[in-house]
CSV table of C-alpha atoms in Angstrom, one decimal:
chain,number,residue,atom,x,y,z
A,947,UNK,CA,62.3,151.1,83.8
A,948,UNK,CA,65.0,149.9,86.1
A,949,UNK,CA,67.2,147.0,85.1
A,950,UNK,CA,66.7,143.9,87.2
A,951,UNK,CA,70.4,143.8,88.0
A,952,UNK,CA,70.4,147.4,89.2
A,953,UNK,CA,68.1,146.6,92.1
A,954,UNK,CA,70.1,143.5,93.0
A,955,UNK,CA,69.4,142.2,96.4
A,956,UNK,CA,72.4,141.4,98.6
A,957,UNK,CA,71.1,138.4,100.5
A,958,UNK,CA,71.9,134.8,100.2
A,959,UNK,CA,69.5,132.3,98.5
A,960,UNK,CA,66.7,130.9,100.6
A,961,UNK,CA,65.6,127.5,99.2
A,962,UNK,CA,62.1,126.2,99.5
A,963,UNK,CA,62.6,122.5,99.8
A,964,UNK,CA,59.0,121.7,99.1
A,965,UNK,CA,59.1,123.3,95.7
A,966,UNK,CA,62.6,122.2,94.7
A,967,UNK,CA,62.6,119.2,92.3
A,968,UNK,CA,66.3,118.7,92.4
A,969,UNK,CA,67.1,119.4,88.7
A,970,UNK,CA,70.5,120.8,89.6
A,971,UNK,CA,70.4,123.8,87.3
A,972,UNK,CA,71.2,126.2,90.2
A,973,UNK,CA,74.2,124.0,91.2
A,974,UNK,CA,75.5,123.9,87.6
A,975,UNK,CA,75.1,127.6,86.8
A,976,UNK,CA,76.3,129.0,90.2
A,977,UNK,CA,79.4,131.0,89.3
A,978,UNK,CA,81.0,130.6,92.7
A,979,UNK,CA,80.0,126.9,93.2
A,980,UNK,CA,78.3,127.7,96.5
A,981,UNK,CA,75.3,125.4,95.9
A,982,UNK,CA,75.1,121.6,96.0
A,983,UNK,CA,72.4,118.9,96.1
A,984,UNK,CA,72.0,117.4,99.5
A,985,UNK,CA,71.3,113.7,100.4
A,986,UNK,CA,67.6,114.2,99.5
A,987,UNK,CA,68.6,115.6,96.1
A,988,UNK,CA,67.3,119.1,97.0
A,989,UNK,CA,69.3,122.3,96.3
A,990,UNK,CA,71.2,123.5,99.4
A,991,UNK,CA,73.5,126.4,100.1
A,992,UNK,CA,76.4,124.2,101.0
A,993,UNK,CA,79.1,126.8,101.0
A,994,UNK,CA,77.5,130.1,102.2
A,995,UNK,CA,80.9,131.9,102.4
A,996,UNK,CA,81.4,131.5,98.6
A,997,UNK,CA,78.0,133.0,97.7
A,998,UNK,CA,78.3,136.5,96.3
A,999,UNK,CA,74.5,137.2,96.0
A,1000,UNK,CA,74.5,137.5,92.2
A,1001,UNK,CA,71.0,136.0,92.0
A,1002,UNK,CA,71.7,133.7,89.0
A,1003,UNK,CA,70.1,130.8,90.9
A,1004,UNK,CA,67.0,132.8,91.6
A,1005,UNK,CA,66.6,133.8,87.9
A,1006,UNK,CA,67.3,130.3,86.6
A,1007,UNK,CA,65.2,128.2,89.0
A,1008,UNK,CA,62.4,126.5,87.0
A,1009,UNK,CA,60.5,125.6,90.2
A,1010,UNK,CA,60.3,129.1,91.8
A,1011,UNK,CA,62.0,127.6,94.8
A,1012,UNK,CA,64.9,130.1,95.2
A,1013,UNK,CA,64.7,133.6,96.5
A,1014,UNK,CA,67.5,135.9,97.7
A,1015,UNK,CA,66.8,136.7,101.3
B,385,UNK,CA,58.3,129.3,96.6
B,386,UNK,CA,59.9,132.7,97.0
B,387,UNK,CA,57.8,135.1,98.9
B,388,UNK,CA,58.3,137.9,96.3
B,389,UNK,CA,56.4,135.9,93.7
B,390,UNK,CA,53.8,134.4,96.0
B,391,UNK,CA,51.2,137.1,95.3
B,392,UNK,CA,51.2,136.3,91.6
B,393,UNK,CA,50.2,132.6,92.0
B,394,UNK,CA,46.9,131.2,93.1
B,395,UNK,CA,46.9,130.0,96.8
B,396,UNK,CA,46.1,126.4,95.8
B,397,UNK,CA,49.2,126.0,93.6
B,398,UNK,CA,51.6,123.8,95.4
B,399,UNK,CA,54.4,123.4,92.8
B,400,UNK,CA,55.1,124.2,89.2
B,401,UNK,CA,53.4,121.8,86.8
B,402,UNK,CA,56.6,120.9,84.8
B,403,UNK,CA,59.1,118.0,84.8
B,404,UNK,CA,62.3,118.7,86.8
B,405,UNK,CA,64.7,121.0,84.9
B,406,UNK,CA,62.1,122.1,82.3
B,407,UNK,CA,62.9,125.4,80.5
B,408,UNK,CA,59.3,126.4,80.7
B,409,UNK,CA,59.6,126.7,84.5
B,410,UNK,CA,62.4,129.2,84.0
B,411,UNK,CA,60.2,131.1,81.6
B,412,UNK,CA,57.3,131.1,84.1
B,413,UNK,CA,59.8,132.5,86.7
B,414,UNK,CA,61.0,135.3,84.3
B,415,UNK,CA,57.5,136.3,83.2
B,416,UNK,CA,56.4,136.8,86.8
B,417,UNK,CA,59.6,138.8,87.5
B,418,UNK,CA,58.9,141.0,84.5
B,419,UNK,CA,55.3,141.6,85.7
B,420,UNK,CA,56.7,142.3,89.2
B,421,UNK,CA,59.3,144.8,87.8
B,422,UNK,CA,56.5,146.7,85.9
B,423,UNK,CA,54.2,146.6,88.9
B,424,UNK,CA,51.3,145.5,86.8
B,425,UNK,CA,48.0,144.7,88.5
B,426,UNK,CA,47.1,141.0,88.0
B,427,UNK,CA,43.3,141.9,88.1
B,428,UNK,CA,43.8,144.0,84.9
B,429,UNK,CA,45.5,141.2,83.0
B,430,UNK,CA,44.3,138.3,81.0
B,431,UNK,CA,46.5,135.3,80.2
B,432,UNK,CA,45.4,133.1,77.2
B,433,UNK,CA,47.0,129.8,76.4
B,434,UNK,CA,46.3,126.9,74.1
B,435,UNK,CA,47.2,123.3,74.5
B,436,UNK,CA,50.7,121.9,75.3
B,437,UNK,CA,53.2,122.0,78.1
B,438,UNK,CA,53.8,125.8,77.7
B,439,UNK,CA,50.1,126.4,78.0
B,440,UNK,CA,50.4,125.3,81.7
B,441,UNK,CA,52.6,128.3,82.4
B,442,UNK,CA,49.7,130.7,83.1
B,443,UNK,CA,46.8,128.4,83.6
B,444,UNK,CA,45.7,127.5,86.2
B,445,UNK,CA,48.6,129.0,88.2
B,446,UNK,CA,48.7,132.7,87.7
B,447,UNK,CA,46.4,134.7,90.1
B,448,UNK,CA,44.6,136.5,87.3
B,449,UNK,CA,42.0,135.7,84.6
B,450,UNK,CA,43.3,132.8,82.6
B,451,UNK,CA,41.8,131.2,79.5
B,452,UNK,CA,42.9,127.7,78.6
B,453,UNK,CA,41.6,127.4,75.1
B,454,UNK,CA,41.3,125.0,72.2
B,455,UNK,CA,44.5,123.7,70.6
B,456,UNK,CA,46.0,126.4,68.4
B,457,UNK,CA,43.3,129.0,69.0
B,458,UNK,CA,44.9,131.0,71.8
B,459,UNK,CA,45.5,134.0,69.6
B,460,UNK,CA,42.0,133.9,68.2
B,461,UNK,CA,40.4,133.8,71.7
B,462,UNK,CA,42.7,136.6,72.9
B,463,UNK,CA,41.6,138.7,69.9
B,464,UNK,CA,38.0,138.2,70.9
B,465,UNK,CA,38.7,139.0,74.6
B,466,UNK,CA,40.6,142.1,73.6
B,467,UNK,CA,37.8,143.4,71.4
B,468,UNK,CA,35.3,142.9,74.2
B,469,UNK,CA,37.4,144.6,76.8
B,470,UNK,CA,40.3,146.6,75.3
B,471,UNK,CA,41.4,147.8,78.8
B,472,UNK,CA,42.6,144.2,79.6
B,473,UNK,CA,46.3,143.7,79.2
B,474,UNK,CA,46.2,140.5,77.2
B,475,UNK,CA,49.1,138.1,77.1
B,476,UNK,CA,49.2,134.9,75.1
B,477,UNK,CA,51.6,132.3,76.5
B,478,UNK,CA,51.8,129.1,74.5
B,479,UNK,CA,54.1,126.7,72.9
B,480,UNK,CA,55.6,126.4,69.4
B,481,UNK,CA,53.3,123.6,68.3
B,482,UNK,CA,50.3,125.5,69.4
B,483,UNK,CA,51.2,128.9,68.0
B,484,UNK,CA,53.3,128.0,65.0
B,485,UNK,CA,51.9,124.8,63.7
B,486,UNK,CA,48.2,124.3,64.4
B,487,UNK,CA,47.7,128.0,65.1
B,488,UNK,CA,50.1,129.4,62.6
B,489,UNK,CA,47.5,131.3,60.6
B,490,UNK,CA,46.0,132.9,63.7
B,491,UNK,CA,49.5,134.1,64.6
B,492,UNK,CA,50.4,135.7,61.3
B,493,UNK,CA,47.0,137.3,60.8
B,494,UNK,CA,46.9,138.8,64.3
B,495,UNK,CA,50.4,140.2,63.5
B,496,UNK,CA,49.1,141.5,60.2
B,497,UNK,CA,46.1,143.2,61.9
B,498,UNK,CA,48.5,144.6,64.6
B,499,UNK,CA,46.1,143.6,67.4
B,500,UNK,CA,47.3,144.9,70.8
B,501,UNK,CA,48.5,141.5,72.2
B,502,UNK,CA,51.7,140.3,73.8
B,503,UNK,CA,52.5,136.8,72.5
B,504,UNK,CA,55.2,134.8,74.2
B,505,UNK,CA,56.0,131.6,72.3
B,506,UNK,CA,57.9,129.0,74.4
B,507,UNK,CA,59.8,127.1,71.7
B,508,UNK,CA,61.1,123.8,73.1
B,509,UNK,CA,61.7,122.5,69.5
B,510,UNK,CA,59.5,119.4,70.0
B,511,UNK,CA,55.9,118.2,70.8
B,512,UNK,CA,56.7,117.5,74.5
B,513,UNK,CA,53.2,116.7,75.9
B,514,UNK,CA,52.1,114.2,73.2
B,515,UNK,CA,55.2,112.0,73.3
B,516,UNK,CA,58.1,113.8,71.6
B,517,UNK,CA,57.1,113.9,68.0
B,518,UNK,CA,58.9,116.1,65.5
B,519,UNK,CA,57.7,119.7,65.4
B,520,UNK,CA,57.9,122.4,62.7
B,521,UNK,CA,60.6,124.0,64.9
B,522,UNK,CA,62.8,121.0,65.5
B,523,UNK,CA,66.3,121.5,64.3
B,524,UNK,CA,67.7,119.5,61.3
B,525,UNK,CA,69.1,116.2,62.6
B,526,UNK,CA,67.0,116.1,65.8
B,527,UNK,CA,66.0,112.6,66.9
B,528,UNK,CA,62.4,112.5,67.9
B,529,UNK,CA,59.9,109.7,68.3
B,530,UNK,CA,58.7,110.2,64.6
B,531,UNK,CA,62.1,111.0,63.1
B,532,UNK,CA,64.3,108.2,64.6
B,533,UNK,CA,67.0,108.8,61.9
B,534,UNK,CA,67.0,112.5,62.4
B,535,UNK,CA,64.8,115.4,61.2
B,536,UNK,CA,65.4,116.2,57.5
B,537,UNK,CA,63.4,119.4,57.3
B,538,UNK,CA,64.7,122.9,58.2
B,539,UNK,CA,62.9,124.5,61.2
B,540,UNK,CA,60.6,127.5,61.0
B,541,UNK,CA,62.2,130.9,61.8
B,542,UNK,CA,59.2,132.3,63.8
B,543,UNK,CA,60.7,135.7,64.3
B,544,UNK,CA,61.1,136.3,60.5
B,545,UNK,CA,57.6,135.0,60.0
B,546,UNK,CA,56.0,137.4,62.4
B,547,UNK,CA,58.2,140.2,61.3
B,548,UNK,CA,57.2,139.6,57.7
B,549,UNK,CA,53.5,139.8,58.8
B,550,UNK,CA,54.2,143.2,60.2
B,551,UNK,CA,54.5,143.0,64.0
B,552,UNK,CA,56.1,146.1,65.5
B,553,UNK,CA,58.1,144.3,68.2
B,554,UNK,CA,59.8,141.0,67.6
B,555,UNK,CA,62.5,139.5,69.8
B,556,UNK,CA,64.1,136.1,70.4
B,557,UNK,CA,66.0,135.1,73.6
B,558,UNK,CA,66.7,131.8,75.2
B,559,UNK,CA,65.9,130.9,78.9
B,560,UNK,CA,69.7,130.9,79.4
B,561,UNK,CA,69.7,134.7,78.9
B,562,UNK,CA,67.4,135.6,81.8
B,563,UNK,CA,68.3,139.3,82.2
B,564,UNK,CA,67.8,140.1,78.5
B,565,UNK,CA,64.7,138.0,78.4
B,566,UNK,CA,63.1,139.9,81.3
B,567,UNK,CA,63.9,143.2,79.6
B,568,UNK,CA,62.3,141.9,76.3
B,569,UNK,CA,59.1,140.7,78.1
B,570,UNK,CA,58.9,144.1,79.9
B,571,UNK,CA,59.3,145.9,76.5
B,572,UNK,CA,56.7,143.6,74.9
B,573,UNK,CA,54.2,144.4,77.7
B,574,UNK,CA,54.7,148.2,77.4
B,575,UNK,CA,54.7,148.6,73.6
B,576,UNK,CA,51.3,149.0,72.0
B,577,UNK,CA,50.4,146.7,69.2
B,578,UNK,CA,51.3,143.1,68.4
B,579,UNK,CA,54.4,142.2,70.2
B,580,UNK,CA,56.1,138.8,69.9
B,581,UNK,CA,58.8,137.2,71.9
B,582,UNK,CA,60.1,133.8,70.9
B,583,UNK,CA,61.7,132.1,73.9
B,584,UNK,CA,64.0,129.2,73.2
B,585,UNK,CA,63.3,126.6,75.9
B,586,UNK,CA,64.4,123.1,76.7
B,587,UNK,CA,62.6,119.8,77.0
B,588,UNK,CA,65.0,117.4,78.9
B,589,UNK,CA,62.4,114.7,79.1
B,590,UNK,CA,61.4,114.3,75.4
B,591,UNK,CA,64.2,116.1,73.5
B,592,UNK,CA,67.1,115.7,75.8
B,593,UNK,CA,67.0,112.0,76.5
B,594,UNK,CA,66.7,111.2,72.8
B,595,UNK,CA,69.5,113.5,71.7
B,596,UNK,CA,72.0,112.5,74.4
B,597,UNK,CA,71.7,115.6,76.6
B,598,UNK,CA,71.3,113.4,79.6
B,599,UNK,CA,70.6,116.0,82.2
B,600,UNK,CA,68.7,119.3,82.3
B,601,UNK,CA,72.0,121.1,82.8
B,602,UNK,CA,73.5,119.5,79.7
B,603,UNK,CA,70.5,120.7,77.6
B,604,UNK,CA,70.8,124.2,79.0
B,605,UNK,CA,74.5,124.3,78.3
B,606,UNK,CA,73.9,123.2,74.7
B,607,UNK,CA,71.3,125.9,74.3
B,608,UNK,CA,73.6,128.5,75.8
B,609,UNK,CA,76.4,127.5,73.4
B,610,UNK,CA,74.2,127.6,70.3
B,611,UNK,CA,72.8,131.0,70.9
B,612,UNK,CA,74.7,134.0,69.5
B,613,UNK,CA,73.8,137.7,69.4
B,614,UNK,CA,73.0,139.6,66.2
B,615,UNK,CA,76.3,141.5,66.4
B,616,UNK,CA,78.3,138.2,66.7
B,617,UNK,CA,76.3,136.7,63.8
B,618,UNK,CA,77.3,139.6,61.5
B,619,UNK,CA,81.0,138.6,61.7
B,620,UNK,CA,80.5,134.9,61.0
B,621,UNK,CA,80.4,133.1,57.6
B,622,UNK,CA,77.2,131.1,56.6
B,623,UNK,CA,79.2,127.9,57.3
B,624,UNK,CA,80.0,129.0,60.8
B,625,UNK,CA,76.4,130.0,61.4
B,626,UNK,CA,75.3,126.4,60.9
B,627,UNK,CA,73.6,125.1,64.0
B,628,UNK,CA,73.6,128.5,65.7
B,629,UNK,CA,70.5,130.5,66.7
B,630,UNK,CA,70.6,134.3,66.5
B,631,UNK,CA,69.1,136.0,69.5
B,632,UNK,CA,68.2,139.6,70.0
B,633,UNK,CA,65.6,142.2,69.0
B,634,UNK,CA,64.6,142.0,65.3
B,635,UNK,CA,62.2,144.9,65.5
B,636,UNK,CA,62.2,147.3,68.4
B,637,UNK,CA,58.7,148.8,68.0
B,638,UNK,CA,60.1,152.2,67.2
B,639,UNK,CA,61.3,152.6,70.8
């Protein structure tokens, strides 16, 4: 069995706005503060340069709306 | 929805069925990732759930056979289904009220008989769907719609209960520990016999707003801070352990 962190993908989060409910969990738990809620209260990769591709947003999204691309 | 999980959901599903910020949504995400990691075939799996918010995790969303059963009887239905077709990988996903309160006896007797089931108990510490009443798993002092002065009874320790009934694999993790939780779900799916994972979840709508955790992130932060590992717990005094929840594997199935 491979550990989920071992096969870490390197991409940036892709956010499906139709599935996002704007709870803000990804914004709060992002270790690099790369995400923010936009004016429609949907998650948005506001600072792509800060993102390190750790995937914590992907694992914590309760709406299956985030995937590392 | 992320494309990597798309194949595990039915095409007609257009969003998760939960309130914004619900911990059960995180659990749904992690169960699918565990199944994805193990490369299990959805047409060889059966998901059984009872009644309650957590019962909506598999049914009618997962693209597999799902049984949405009577309140509290999920483990009993799963036992019957497993007897009829032992090849099916049978997973029970339900809430604390369903598995531990109304279905408490089914849970302990299935553990005693060591039936080859994987039981995931999403414990949000309250009856969320019916209006936020006190549950057998609510912490002492919790304000609910039926304990407006605070809950006076101590909560059930579900892991000790199932361990006492003889289950070979028992673990407890919270949704704030996603990596450990995925590993525990993967282990519970591979070990033969009755495997039980208690997942500490959050209910921002019913529990959070009554107990002054005003946002889903406040609730998750509270849960994260109250969870400690078994190793950390050994170094603390009983006074320091007040209000803490011990997480980890309590029985590793001989692995």
